[in-house]
Short mmCIF file of C-alpha atoms in Angstrom, two decimals:
data_model
loop_
_atom_site.label_atom_id
_atom_site.label_comp_id
_atom_site.label_asym_id
_atom_site.label_seq_id
_atom_site.Cartn_x
_atom_site.Cartn_y
_atom_site.Cartn_z
CA MET A 1 2.86 -11.86 -21.89
CA SER A 2 -0.18 -10.18 -20.13
CA ARG A 3 -0.19 -7.62 -17.32
CA PHE A 4 -2.34 -8.17 -14.18
CA ILE A 5 -3.11 -5.98 -11.31
CA ILE A 6 -4.15 -7.70 -8.14
CA LEU A 7 -6.21 -6.05 -5.23
CA CYS A 8 -5.40 -8.09 -2.17
CA GLY A 9 -4.63 -5.90 0.87
CA GLY A 10 -6.30 -5.29 4.25
CA THR A 11 -5.99 -8.59 5.99
CA GLY A 12 -3.91 -11.75 5.53
CA GLY A 13 -7.05 -13.55 4.33
CA HIS A 14 -7.11 -11.05 1.22
CA LEU A 15 -3.40 -10.62 0.83
CA ALA A 16 -2.25 -14.33 0.93
CA PRO A 17 -4.36 -15.67 -1.91
CA GLY A 18 -3.62 -12.51 -4.00
CA ILE A 19 0.09 -13.34 -3.62
CA ALA A 20 -0.58 -16.98 -4.58
CA VAL A 21 -2.35 -16.08 -7.84
CA GLY A 22 0.32 -13.64 -8.62
CA GLN A 23 3.03 -16.15 -8.11
CA ALA A 24 1.23 -18.50 -10.44
CA LEU A 25 0.72 -15.88 -13.13
CA ILE A 26 4.37 -14.90 -12.96
CA LYS A 27 5.46 -18.55 -13.23
CA ALA A 28 3.22 -18.71 -16.41
CA GLY A 29 5.14 -15.87 -17.93
CA HIS A 30 2.84 -12.95 -17.20
CA SER A 31 3.64 -9.88 -14.93
CA ALA A 32 1.64 -8.87 -11.93
CA SER A 33 1.35 -5.75 -9.60
CA PHE A 34 -0.06 -6.01 -6.12
CA VAL A 35 -2.19 -3.23 -4.46
CA ILE A 36 -2.15 -3.45 -0.75
CA SER A 37 -3.24 -1.34 2.17
CA ASN A 38 -1.03 0.69 4.56
CA LYS A 39 -1.93 -1.49 7.45
CA GLN A 40 0.92 -3.11 9.39
CA VAL A 41 -0.34 -6.70 8.68
CA ASP A 42 0.14 -6.03 5.00
CA SER A 43 3.58 -4.59 5.41
CA ARG A 44 4.80 -7.39 7.51
CA LEU A 45 3.51 -10.19 5.17
CA ILE A 46 4.66 -8.52 1.93
CA SER A 47 8.20 -7.83 3.31
CA LYS A 48 8.99 -11.40 2.47
CA TYR A 49 8.31 -10.78 -1.17
CA SER A 50 10.86 -8.06 -2.05
CA ASP A 51 10.83 -9.12 -5.76
CA LEU A 52 7.12 -8.22 -6.22
CA ASP A 53 5.81 -4.92 -7.72
CA VAL A 54 3.79 -3.47 -4.85
CA ILE A 55 1.45 -0.48 -4.81
CA ARG A 56 0.18 0.89 -1.48
CA ALA A 57 -3.24 2.46 -1.60
CA PRO A 58 -5.20 4.53 0.79
CA GLY A 59 -8.45 3.16 2.23
CA THR A 60 -10.34 2.50 5.38
CA ALA A 61 -13.34 0.15 6.15
CA PHE A 62 -16.95 1.44 5.66
CA SER A 63 -18.74 2.64 8.76
CA THR A 64 -22.05 4.26 9.51
CA ASN A 65 -20.25 6.51 12.14
CA PRO A 66 -20.39 9.91 10.63
CA VAL A 67 -16.87 10.71 11.23
CA LYS A 68 -15.66 7.40 9.99
CA LEU A 69 -17.99 7.61 7.07
CA VAL A 70 -16.42 10.88 5.88
CA LYS A 71 -12.98 9.33 6.28
CA PHE A 72 -14.06 6.36 4.25
CA PHE A 73 -15.14 8.60 1.26
CA VAL A 74 -12.09 10.71 1.47
CA GLU A 75 -9.93 7.63 1.32
CA LEU A 76 -11.90 6.14 -1.37
CA CYS A 77 -11.55 9.24 -3.56
CA LYS A 78 -7.80 9.19 -2.92
CA SER A 79 -7.71 5.47 -3.98
CA VAL A 80 -9.69 6.09 -7.15
CA MET A 81 -7.36 8.89 -8.13
CA LEU A 82 -4.35 6.75 -7.51
CA GLY A 83 -5.90 4.04 -9.47
CA MET A 84 -6.67 6.32 -12.45
CA ARG A 85 -2.99 7.58 -12.41
CA THR A 86 -1.74 3.99 -12.31
CA PHE A 87 -3.86 2.88 -15.14
CA SER A 88 -2.69 5.87 -17.22
CA LYS A 89 0.86 4.94 -16.80
CA LYS A 90 0.72 1.25 -17.34
CA LYS A 91 -1.51 -0.88 -19.60
CA TYR A 92 -3.13 -3.60 -17.50
CA ASP A 93 -5.06 -6.25 -19.18
CA VAL A 94 -6.99 -7.50 -16.13
CA LEU A 95 -7.72 -6.34 -12.61
CA ILE A 96 -8.25 -9.15 -9.94
CA SER A 97 -10.02 -8.23 -6.76
CA PHE A 98 -9.73 -10.34 -3.57
CA GLY A 99 -12.35 -8.27 -1.72
CA GLY A 100 -12.02 -6.19 1.46
CA PHE A 101 -12.14 -2.42 1.83
CA ASN A 102 -9.01 -1.87 -0.09
CA SER A 103 -10.50 -3.18 -3.36
CA LEU A 104 -13.05 -0.67 -4.06
CA GLY A 105 -11.12 2.36 -5.16
CA PHE A 106 -8.94 0.68 -7.73
CA SER A 107 -11.97 -1.36 -9.01
CA ILE A 108 -13.88 2.01 -9.71
CA ALA A 109 -10.75 3.15 -11.52
CA ALA A 110 -10.57 -0.03 -13.65
CA TRP A 111 -14.25 0.32 -14.50
CA LEU A 112 -13.84 3.83 -15.62
CA CYS A 113 -10.72 2.81 -17.59
CA LYS A 114 -12.55 -0.09 -19.20
CA VAL A 115 -10.06 -2.67 -17.69
CA PRO A 116 -11.88 -6.15 -17.12
CA ILE A 117 -12.68 -6.77 -13.57
CA VAL A 118 -12.23 -10.31 -11.96
CA VAL A 119 -13.49 -11.01 -8.44
CA HIS A 120 -12.35 -13.87 -6.16
CA GLU A 121 -14.58 -14.87 -3.20
CA ALA A 122 -12.87 -17.26 -0.72
CA ASN A 123 -15.66 -17.74 1.83
CA ARG A 124 -18.89 -19.88 1.78
CA LYS A 125 -20.81 -16.54 2.07
CA ALA A 126 -20.00 -13.85 -0.46
CA GLY A 127 -18.89 -10.63 1.18
CA LYS A 128 -20.09 -7.05 0.35
CA ALA A 129 -17.23 -6.31 -2.05
CA THR A 130 -17.94 -9.40 -3.98
CA ARG A 131 -21.71 -8.70 -4.10
CA PHE A 132 -21.04 -5.15 -5.21
CA LEU A 133 -18.32 -5.58 -7.69
CA GLY A 134 -19.80 -8.74 -9.04
CA SER A 135 -22.24 -6.53 -10.99
CA PHE A 136 -19.36 -5.09 -12.99
CA ALA A 137 -17.09 -8.15 -13.10
CA GLU A 138 -16.31 -10.18 -16.16
CA ARG A 139 -15.66 -13.23 -13.96
CA ILE A 140 -16.57 -14.25 -10.36
CA TYR A 141 -14.63 -17.23 -8.73
CA VAL A 142 -16.35 -18.68 -5.90
CA PRO A 143 -15.92 -21.94 -3.75
CA TYR A 144 -17.45 -25.15 -5.04
CA GLY A 145 -21.17 -25.28 -4.25
CA VAL A 146 -21.50 -21.56 -3.29
CA LYS A 147 -24.33 -19.55 -4.98
CA ILE A 148 -24.58 -15.84 -5.48
CA ARG A 149 -28.02 -14.39 -6.03
CA ASN A 150 -28.93 -12.12 -8.89
CA LYS A 151 -25.72 -12.63 -10.81
CA ASP A 152 -25.18 -13.67 -14.45
CA PHE A 153 -24.41 -17.38 -14.03
CA SER A 154 -22.21 -17.29 -17.08
CA LYS A 155 -19.77 -15.18 -15.02
CA ILE A 156 -19.40 -17.56 -12.31
CA LYS A 157 -16.53 -20.13 -12.18
CA TYR A 158 -16.00 -22.61 -9.32
CA SER A 159 -12.50 -22.76 -7.92
CA GLY A 160 -10.47 -23.59 -4.81
CA TYR A 161 -8.42 -21.26 -2.60
CA PRO A 162 -5.07 -20.03 -4.02
CA ILE A 163 -2.28 -21.16 -1.73
CA ARG A 164 1.22 -19.54 -1.75
CA ASP A 165 4.23 -21.68 -2.90
CA GLU A 166 5.85 -21.76 0.50
CA ILE A 167 2.80 -23.25 2.33
CA ARG A 168 3.40 -26.95 2.26
CA LYS A 169 4.34 -29.85 4.40
CA TYR A 170 7.95 -29.80 5.78
CA PRO A 171 9.67 -32.31 8.23
CA SER A 172 7.96 -31.86 11.55
CA ASP A 173 11.13 -32.32 13.73
CA ILE A 174 13.06 -29.76 11.97
CA CYS A 175 10.26 -27.32 12.16
CA ARG A 176 9.64 -27.89 15.87
CA GLN A 177 13.30 -27.10 16.53
CA LYS A 178 12.94 -23.95 14.45
CA PHE A 179 10.46 -22.65 16.99
CA GLY A 180 12.49 -23.77 19.96
CA PHE A 181 10.59 -27.00 20.80
CA PRO A 182 12.11 -30.56 21.13
CA LYS A 183 11.83 -32.41 17.92
CA ASP A 184 9.96 -35.30 19.53
CA CYS A 185 7.30 -33.12 21.44
CA LYS A 186 3.66 -33.08 21.03
CA LEU A 187 2.77 -29.59 19.78
CA LEU A 188 -0.51 -27.74 19.73
CA LEU A 189 -0.76 -24.63 17.48
CA ILE A 190 -3.13 -21.80 18.31
CA LEU A 191 -3.84 -19.56 15.47
CA GLY A 192 -6.32 -16.65 15.43
CA GLY A 193 -5.58 -15.48 11.85
CA SER A 194 -3.33 -12.57 10.84
CA GLN A 195 -4.80 -10.35 13.54
CA GLY A 196 -4.95 -12.94 16.32
CA ALA A 197 -7.97 -14.04 18.50
CA ALA A 198 -8.32 -13.00 22.09
CA ALA A 199 -10.64 -15.84 22.97
CA LEU A 200 -8.12 -18.41 21.68
CA ASN A 201 -5.20 -16.72 23.24
CA ASP A 202 -7.00 -16.57 26.60
CA TRP A 203 -7.91 -20.30 26.29
CA ALA A 204 -4.36 -21.33 25.75
CA LEU A 205 -3.18 -19.37 28.77
CA SER A 206 -6.01 -20.62 31.08
CA ASN A 207 -5.55 -24.28 29.93
CA PHE A 208 -1.70 -24.58 29.62
CA GLU A 209 -1.32 -26.15 32.98
CA GLU A 210 -3.60 -29.06 32.01
CA LEU A 211 -2.00 -29.34 28.57
CA ALA A 212 1.64 -29.42 30.22
CA LYS A 213 0.38 -32.09 32.55
CA ARG A 214 -0.33 -34.18 29.46
CA ASN A 215 3.10 -33.31 28.04
CA ILE A 216 1.78 -30.99 25.33
CA ASP A 217 3.73 -27.87 24.22
CA VAL A 218 1.90 -24.93 22.74
CA LEU A 219 2.82 -22.45 19.99
CA CYS A 220 0.36 -19.38 20.04
CA VAL A 221 0.44 -17.01 17.11
CA CYS A 222 -1.53 -14.26 19.01
CA GLY A 223 -1.55 -11.24 16.87
CA GLN A 224 0.08 -7.87 16.93
CA GLY A 225 0.14 -6.27 20.46
CA LYS A 226 -1.47 -9.36 21.99
CA SER A 227 1.45 -11.29 23.38
CA PRO A 228 1.28 -11.78 27.14
CA GLY A 229 5.10 -11.55 27.47
CA ALA A 230 7.57 -14.27 28.36
CA ASP A 231 7.20 -17.98 27.57
CA VAL A 232 5.38 -20.05 30.24
CA VAL A 233 7.37 -23.04 31.16
CA LEU A 234 5.82 -25.98 33.32
CA THR A 235 6.93 -29.57 34.24
CA GLY A 236 4.74 -32.39 32.63
CA SER A 237 3.98 -35.82 33.95
CA ASP A 238 7.07 -37.05 32.00
CA GLY A 239 9.29 -34.88 34.18
CA ARG A 240 10.38 -32.81 31.16
CA GLU A 241 9.68 -29.02 30.79
CA HIS A 242 6.95 -27.92 28.46
CA ARG A 243 6.59 -24.52 27.01
CA LEU A 244 3.81 -22.10 25.94
CA LYS A 245 5.46 -19.76 23.39
CA CYS A 246 3.57 -16.79 22.16
CA MET A 247 4.45 -14.91 18.80
CA GLU A 248 2.75 -11.81 17.68
CA PHE A 249 3.25 -12.73 14.06
CA CYS A 250 4.62 -15.74 12.17
CA ASP A 251 6.21 -15.15 8.83
CA ASP A 252 6.66 -18.88 8.06
CA MET A 253 3.31 -20.49 8.52
CA GLY A 254 4.16 -23.55 6.49
CA ALA A 255 6.78 -24.48 9.07
CA ALA A 256 4.47 -23.68 12.09
CA MET A 257 1.73 -25.81 10.52
CA SER A 258 4.36 -28.63 9.79
CA ALA A 259 5.54 -28.51 13.35
CA ALA A 260 2.12 -28.97 14.96
CA ASP A 261 0.22 -32.21 15.67
CA LEU A 262 -3.06 -30.24 15.93
CA VAL A 263 -4.25 -26.72 15.44
CA VAL A 264 -7.04 -24.70 17.18
CA ALA A 265 -7.92 -21.92 14.93
CA ARG A 266 -10.55 -19.57 13.50
CA ALA A 267 -12.46 -20.41 10.40
CA GLY A 268 -10.94 -18.21 7.82
CA ALA A 269 -11.00 -19.69 4.36
CA GLY A 270 -7.25 -19.16 3.93
CA SER A 271 -6.49 -20.90 7.14
CA ILE A 272 -8.65 -23.83 6.35
CA ALA A 273 -7.06 -24.37 2.93
CA GLU A 274 -3.55 -24.13 4.32
CA PHE A 275 -4.47 -26.81 6.90
CA ALA A 276 -5.64 -29.02 4.07
CA ARG A 277 -2.29 -28.29 2.10
CA CYS A 278 -0.25 -29.17 5.16
CA GLY A 279 -2.30 -32.17 6.26
CA LEU A 280 -2.95 -30.70 9.68
CA PRO A 281 -5.94 -31.89 11.79
CA SER A 282 -7.76 -28.90 13.35
CA ILE A 283 -10.31 -27.87 15.76
CA ILE A 284 -12.15 -24.86 14.39
CA VAL A 285 -13.67 -22.17 16.35
CA PRO A 286 -15.72 -19.67 14.02
CA TYR A 287 -15.54 -16.04 14.85
CA PRO A 288 -19.12 -15.36 15.89
CA TYR A 289 -19.11 -11.74 14.80
CA ALA A 290 -17.61 -12.26 11.22
CA ALA A 291 -19.51 -10.36 8.46
CA ASP A 292 -22.55 -12.38 7.37
CA ASN A 293 -21.46 -15.15 9.84
CA HIS A 294 -19.23 -16.43 6.97
CA GLN A 295 -16.87 -18.31 9.24
CA LEU A 296 -19.61 -20.41 10.53
CA GLU A 297 -20.39 -21.41 7.00
CA ASN A 298 -16.71 -22.16 6.27
CA ALA A 299 -16.46 -24.38 9.32
CA LYS A 300 -19.62 -26.23 8.65
CA CYS A 301 -18.56 -27.12 5.17
CA PHE A 302 -15.05 -28.22 6.40
CA GLU A 303 -16.59 -30.31 9.09
CA LYS A 304 -19.03 -31.89 6.65
CA GLN A 305 -16.13 -33.07 4.70
CA GLY A 306 -14.61 -34.87 7.70
CA ALA A 307 -11.68 -32.49 7.68
CA CYS A 308 -11.88 -30.91 11.20
CA VAL A 309 -13.90 -30.73 14.48
CA MET A 310 -15.98 -27.62 14.99
CA ILE A 311 -16.62 -25.94 18.30
CA LEU A 312 -18.72 -22.84 18.78
CA GLN A 313 -17.16 -20.00 20.77
CA LYS A 314 -19.94 -20.27 23.37
CA ASP A 315 -19.06 -23.98 23.86
CA MET A 316 -15.24 -23.45 24.41
CA SER A 317 -15.63 -24.98 27.86
CA THR A 318 -15.62 -28.40 26.15
CA MET A 319 -12.48 -27.71 24.02
CA LEU A 320 -9.79 -28.96 26.44
CA GLY A 321 -11.46 -32.49 26.35
CA GLU A 322 -11.57 -32.30 22.55
CA VAL A 323 -7.89 -31.29 22.23
CA LEU A 324 -6.75 -34.00 24.71
CA ASP A 325 -8.78 -36.69 22.86
CA LEU A 326 -7.80 -35.74 19.43
CA ILE A 327 -4.05 -34.92 19.79
CA ASP A 328 -3.38 -38.54 21.02
CA ASN A 329 -5.80 -40.34 18.64
CA GLU A 330 -3.52 -41.34 15.77
CA LYS A 331 -6.17 -43.49 14.18
CA LEU A 332 -8.60 -40.44 13.84
CA LYS A 333 -5.93 -38.08 12.82
CA GLU A 334 -5.04 -40.34 9.98
CA VAL A 335 -8.64 -40.53 8.74
CA ILE A 336 -8.83 -36.69 9.02
CA ARG A 337 -5.47 -36.29 6.96
CA LYS A 338 -7.05 -38.44 4.22
CA ASN A 339 -10.16 -36.14 4.13
CA LEU A 340 -7.80 -33.07 4.04
CA ASN A 341 -5.95 -34.55 0.96
CA ARG A 342 -9.32 -34.69 -0.84
CA VAL A 343 -10.11 -31.00 0.19
CA ASP A 344 -6.64 -30.03 -0.96
CA ASP A 345 -7.17 -31.61 -4.37
CA LEU A 346 -9.88 -28.78 -5.08
CA ASN A 347 -7.31 -25.97 -4.38
CA ASP A 348 -5.69 -26.40 -7.79
CA MET A 349 -4.83 -23.06 -9.37
CA SER A 350 -4.24 -24.19 -12.87
CA LYS A 351 -7.92 -23.59 -13.98
CA ILE A 352 -7.73 -20.06 -12.50
CA VAL A 353 -4.53 -19.16 -14.34
CA GLY A 354 -5.73 -20.67 -17.60
CA ASP A 355 -9.01 -18.71 -17.38
CA LEU A 356 -7.33 -15.42 -16.52
CA SER A 357 -4.91 -15.90 -19.43
CA SER A 358 -7.77 -16.37 -21.80
CA ILE A 359 -9.48 -13.14 -20.42
CA ALA A 360 -6.23 -11.13 -20.84
CA ALA A 361 -5.77 -12.53 -24.33
CA ALA A 362 -9.26 -11.47 -25.46
CA ARG A 363 -8.61 -8.01 -24.00
CA SER A 364 -5.32 -7.77 -25.94
CA ARG A 365 -7.20 -8.58 -29.19
CA GLU A 366 -9.72 -5.68 -28.75
#
């Protein structure tokens, strides 16, 4: 048995794949500890996994603002010190980083303690953490077709996106009832990622009257503190009541995706992979201010594979028509689902687990 430490906090996009890899390693007979941030989004998501060994580390995002920059370095020093104490207490064979501000302190500590570092990059454009830590990493996992400049090619392995065990397709009628919708409704899911998306939330509220007229219900996962309040209920052309239900956070995304006929979402790598796993057709609106514009690259790749429709945020005035056309087009949705199955085939974790096991075994022989 090997012991892994996984850095995966800060956002759901970093935490979810870390949990997925940890689950797979534990199933393979290894042990895993998870380093997360003190942010509420981490606490909310990790609360589902009470059996996991969790370490909460200090940290804050890098900023050029003088006050925030000082705070960044203070928090970084605290994180490095905590990492050094952690590695002195337990012998870890490999550190796995999923990027983000929370990954730097423990990665520095691992390098100082000569613990092998592995980096996983989920997006079509490598983030700052991947580019920096890649220089010290023994292995870098990247999506198929992604190139990282100035890196030793022998370090790079191509892999899909790790998906948690509970994210899979469930019976849609049961899942709709779980969220308070009729089992035979047409349901549109609005999903802005773990922190929500104001532009998508506003679009749902502004267009719900037209959606209700077409007998469409809406489930909007709107983000912490972004709920507009009570559900909106309107009567559709079928004479039935149709509902816009807002949730600040959803801790059962497998059920939410299984309940929906169509999702409007941001282009996070994790969301895209989970739509593929659940066979859910999507309209993707990349966040235009994402670092290095990586969401646009994610969406372009997904659309190129025939697995989604992409709309730029500046063109959201056309989205109602796209939603109404696609949600009723069963023939097109079936084509998209077939393409989603092909995308999902790439998200096999067995190669990652096997490779990590071999790195850990080599470490134990040293």
